[in-house]
Coordinates of C-alpha atoms in Angstrom, one line a residue:
M1 CA 139.3 -105.9 -106.2
R2 CA 137.7 -108.5 -103.9
T3 CA 137.9 -112.2 -103.6
S4 CA 134.8 -114.3 -104.2
R5 CA 132.6 -115.0 -101.3
A6 CA 129.3 -116.3 -100.3
R7 CA 126.9 -113.3 -100.2
Q8 CA 124.9 -114.1 -97.2
P9 CA 124.1 -112.0 -94.3
A10 CA 127.2 -114.0 -92.9
G11 CA 128.4 -109.3 -71.8
R12 CA 125.9 -108.2 -70.0
P13 CA 122.3 -108.0 -70.9
A14 CA 120.7 -104.6 -71.5
S15 CA 119.1 -104.8 -68.1
A16 CA 122.5 -105.1 -66.5
S17 CA 124.9 -102.3 -65.9
R18 CA 126.5 -102.2 -69.4
L19 CA 127.0 -104.4 -72.5
F20 CA 130.6 -104.6 -73.4
A21 CA 131.8 -104.2 -76.9
A22 CA 132.7 -106.9 -79.3
A23 CA 136.4 -107.3 -79.0
L24 CA 138.0 -107.3 -82.4
A25 CA 141.3 -106.2 -81.1
I26 CA 142.6 -103.7 -83.6
A27 CA 144.5 -100.5 -83.6
V28 CA 142.9 -98.3 -86.2
T29 CA 145.5 -95.9 -87.6
G30 CA 145.2 -93.1 -90.2
G31 CA 145.5 -94.3 -93.7
L32 CA 145.3 -98.1 -92.9
A33 CA 143.9 -99.8 -96.0
G34 CA 144.5 -102.8 -98.2
C35 CA 144.0 -106.6 -98.0
A36 CA 144.6 -108.5 -94.8
T37 CA 145.3 -112.2 -94.8
A38 CA 142.8 -114.8 -93.8
G39 CA 142.3 -114.7 -90.1
P40 CA 140.7 -116.7 -87.4
V41 CA 137.2 -116.4 -85.9
G42 CA 135.5 -115.5 -82.7
G43 CA 135.0 -112.2 -84.3
G44 CA 136.2 -113.8 -87.5
A45 CA 138.6 -111.2 -88.6
S46 CA 142.2 -110.1 -89.2
V47 CA 143.4 -106.6 -89.7
D48 CA 146.7 -105.9 -91.5
G49 CA 147.5 -109.6 -91.4
E50 CA 147.1 -109.9 -87.6
P51 CA 144.4 -112.2 -86.2
T52 CA 141.9 -110.5 -84.0
G53 CA 140.4 -113.5 -82.2
G54 CA 140.8 -117.2 -81.4
G55 CA 139.5 -120.0 -83.5
P56 CA 140.0 -121.9 -86.8
S57 CA 141.1 -120.3 -90.0
G58 CA 138.9 -120.5 -93.1
S59 CA 138.3 -118.8 -96.3
A60 CA 138.5 -115.1 -95.8
E61 CA 136.5 -112.2 -97.1
S62 CA 139.1 -109.9 -98.5
S63 CA 138.6 -106.4 -99.8
V64 CA 140.7 -103.6 -101.2
A65 CA 139.5 -100.1 -101.4
P66 CA 140.7 -96.5 -101.6
E67 CA 142.6 -95.3 -98.6
A68 CA 140.6 -93.4 -96.1
P69 CA 142.1 -92.0 -92.9
G70 CA 141.3 -94.0 -89.8
V71 CA 139.6 -96.9 -91.8
A72 CA 140.7 -100.5 -91.2
C73 CA 140.4 -103.1 -93.9
V74 CA 139.2 -106.3 -92.4
D75 CA 139.2 -109.9 -93.7
W76 CA 136.3 -112.0 -92.6
V77 CA 136.2 -115.8 -92.3
S78 CA 133.4 -117.5 -94.2
F79 CA 131.5 -120.2 -92.3
G80 CA 130.2 -123.2 -94.2
T81 CA 126.8 -123.4 -92.3
P82 CA 124.9 -121.4 -89.8
R83 CA 125.7 -124.1 -87.2
E84 CA 129.4 -123.6 -87.7
A85 CA 129.0 -119.8 -87.3
A86 CA 126.9 -120.3 -84.2
A87 CA 129.6 -122.6 -82.7
H88 CA 132.0 -119.7 -82.8
A89 CA 129.7 -116.9 -81.6
G90 CA 129.6 -115.5 -78.1
A91 CA 125.8 -115.6 -78.1
V92 CA 123.1 -116.9 -80.5
L93 CA 119.9 -115.1 -80.0
L94 CA 116.4 -115.6 -81.4
G95 CA 114.6 -112.3 -81.4
T96 CA 113.1 -109.3 -83.1
V97 CA 114.8 -106.1 -84.3
V98 CA 112.9 -103.4 -82.5
E99 CA 114.4 -100.1 -83.6
R100 CA 117.5 -98.4 -84.9
A101 CA 119.5 -96.6 -82.1
G102 CA 122.0 -94.4 -83.9
T103 CA 125.5 -95.2 -85.0
V104 CA 128.9 -95.9 -83.5
E105 CA 132.3 -95.9 -85.1
L106 CA 133.7 -99.3 -85.8
F107 CA 136.8 -100.0 -87.9
G108 CA 136.8 -96.3 -88.7
V109 CA 133.4 -96.1 -90.3
D110 CA 129.9 -95.3 -89.0
A111 CA 128.1 -98.6 -88.1
N112 CA 124.4 -98.9 -87.4
R113 CA 123.3 -99.7 -83.9
W114 CA 120.0 -101.6 -83.4
V115 CA 118.0 -102.8 -80.4
V116 CA 117.1 -106.5 -80.5
E117 CA 114.4 -107.9 -78.2
V118 CA 115.5 -111.4 -77.2
E119 CA 112.9 -114.1 -77.3
Q120 CA 115.3 -117.0 -76.6
V121 CA 119.0 -117.6 -76.2
L122 CA 119.8 -120.6 -78.4
E123 CA 122.3 -123.3 -77.3
R124 CA 125.6 -123.0 -79.1
P125 CA 126.5 -126.1 -81.2
E126 CA 129.8 -127.8 -80.4
P127 CA 132.6 -126.6 -82.7
P128 CA 134.4 -129.1 -85.0
R129 CA 137.2 -131.0 -83.3
D130 CA 139.8 -129.0 -85.2
G131 CA 137.8 -125.8 -84.8
G132 CA 139.6 -124.3 -81.8
E133 CA 138.0 -123.2 -78.6
P134 CA 134.8 -121.3 -78.7
P135 CA 134.7 -117.9 -77.1
P136 CA 133.1 -117.5 -73.6
E137 CA 129.3 -117.4 -73.7
L138 CA 127.8 -114.0 -73.2
P139 CA 125.3 -113.6 -70.3
V140 CA 122.2 -112.6 -72.2
S141 CA 118.8 -113.6 -71.2
A142 CA 115.3 -114.0 -72.8
G143 CA 113.4 -110.8 -72.4
D144 CA 116.5 -108.5 -72.6
R145 CA 116.6 -105.7 -75.1
V146 CA 120.2 -105.9 -76.4
P147 CA 121.9 -103.1 -78.4
V148 CA 123.7 -104.7 -81.3
V149 CA 126.1 -103.1 -83.7
S150 CA 125.8 -104.2 -87.3
T151 CA 129.4 -105.0 -88.2
P152 CA 130.2 -103.1 -91.4
E153 CA 132.0 -104.2 -94.5
T154 CA 135.2 -102.3 -94.8
C155 CA 137.1 -100.8 -97.7
T156 CA 134.3 -101.2 -100.2
D157 CA 133.0 -98.8 -102.8
G158 CA 129.4 -99.1 -101.6
G159 CA 129.8 -97.9 -98.0
A160 CA 129.4 -99.8 -94.8
Y161 CA 126.5 -102.0 -96.2
P162 CA 126.7 -102.2 -100.0
E163 CA 123.8 -104.8 -100.1
G164 CA 121.8 -103.5 -97.2
D165 CA 122.3 -103.7 -93.4
P166 CA 121.5 -107.3 -92.4
L167 CA 119.8 -106.0 -89.2
D168 CA 117.6 -103.6 -91.0
P169 CA 114.1 -105.3 -91.3
A170 CA 113.9 -103.7 -94.8
T171 CA 116.7 -106.0 -95.9
G172 CA 114.3 -109.0 -95.7
L173 CA 116.2 -111.5 -93.6
A174 CA 113.6 -111.9 -91.0
G175 CA 111.1 -114.8 -90.9
E176 CA 107.4 -114.3 -91.5
D177 CA 106.8 -113.2 -87.9
G178 CA 109.7 -110.8 -88.0
A179 CA 112.0 -113.0 -86.0
V180 CA 115.7 -113.4 -86.8
I181 CA 118.6 -115.3 -85.4
V182 CA 121.5 -113.0 -84.5
M183 CA 125.0 -114.3 -83.9
L184 CA 127.2 -112.0 -81.8
S185 CA 131.0 -111.7 -81.7
G186 CA 132.6 -113.6 -78.9
A187 CA 135.5 -111.2 -78.2
W188 CA 134.8 -108.7 -75.4
G189 CA 136.1 -106.7 -72.5
D190 CA 139.4 -104.8 -72.4
E191 CA 140.1 -105.5 -76.1
A192 CA 136.9 -103.8 -77.3
P193 CA 137.4 -101.1 -79.9
E194 CA 137.6 -97.7 -78.3
G195 CA 134.2 -96.0 -78.1
V196 CA 132.2 -99.1 -78.7
E197 CA 130.3 -100.6 -75.8
D198 CA 127.8 -102.9 -77.4
P199 CA 128.1 -106.4 -79.0
S200 CA 128.5 -106.7 -82.8
L201 CA 127.6 -109.3 -85.4
I202 CA 130.2 -112.1 -85.8
T203 CA 130.8 -111.0 -89.4
P204 CA 129.1 -108.5 -91.7
Y205 CA 127.9 -111.4 -94.0
Q206 CA 126.9 -114.2 -91.7
G207 CA 125.7 -112.7 -88.4
V208 CA 121.9 -112.7 -89.2
V209 CA 119.8 -115.6 -90.5
P210 CA 116.0 -116.3 -90.7
P211 CA 115.1 -119.0 -88.2
A212 CA 114.0 -122.5 -89.3
P213 CA 110.5 -123.7 -88.2
G214 CA 110.4 -123.8 -84.4
G215 CA 112.9 -120.9 -84.1
T216 CA 115.9 -123.2 -84.6
L217 CA 119.1 -122.7 -86.7
P218 CA 118.6 -123.5 -90.4
A219 CA 120.8 -126.2 -91.8
K220 CA 122.0 -124.0 -94.7
W221 CA 122.4 -120.3 -95.5
P222 CA 119.5 -118.8 -97.4
V223 CA 120.0 -118.5 -101.1
P224 CA 120.6 -114.9 -102.0

């Protein structure tokens, strides 16, 4: 059983010493499963009812699935527009997905890891007045090749990406020239999930969007 949701594919640069992981601060324990309550963003998630980042609350993406040892069921906040999502991201990157680079474990499931070549770091919009403080901006630069973990859906019957991995070029979210806008989680550092050293998408549903003309953020999410 899952609540209704909009189905849209809602540091350090790679050249520096290491990219820290997206810090969605959770403790993944054996047999953790079920619905979590709506949580804040900056990562946009809550696990077992506990928020994992700072920011405003919103309508959450809830899921319930069969118990699986070590799997965390995560609720994801749904952003009204790409601009709102970008305001709560640690970095907003215009670039091209170059290649898949293996998998890492995130929330107890295997998540795909991709390399994104950064063409431009877009300016983050200001968050709404009641939207809380945005996360610190991540030091990523144009020309970097950044490893990005595609944040998985959790506790679903269709695996980590029931409707396709949003970072996979085959999913069709890129523009005509292959460019995408990628919004990364803003939670980092010591709170990073164990074993993960790379940034991840802000949510599984709204972390990737095709750019508008001129490589800018589109005003609306694409129609599925």
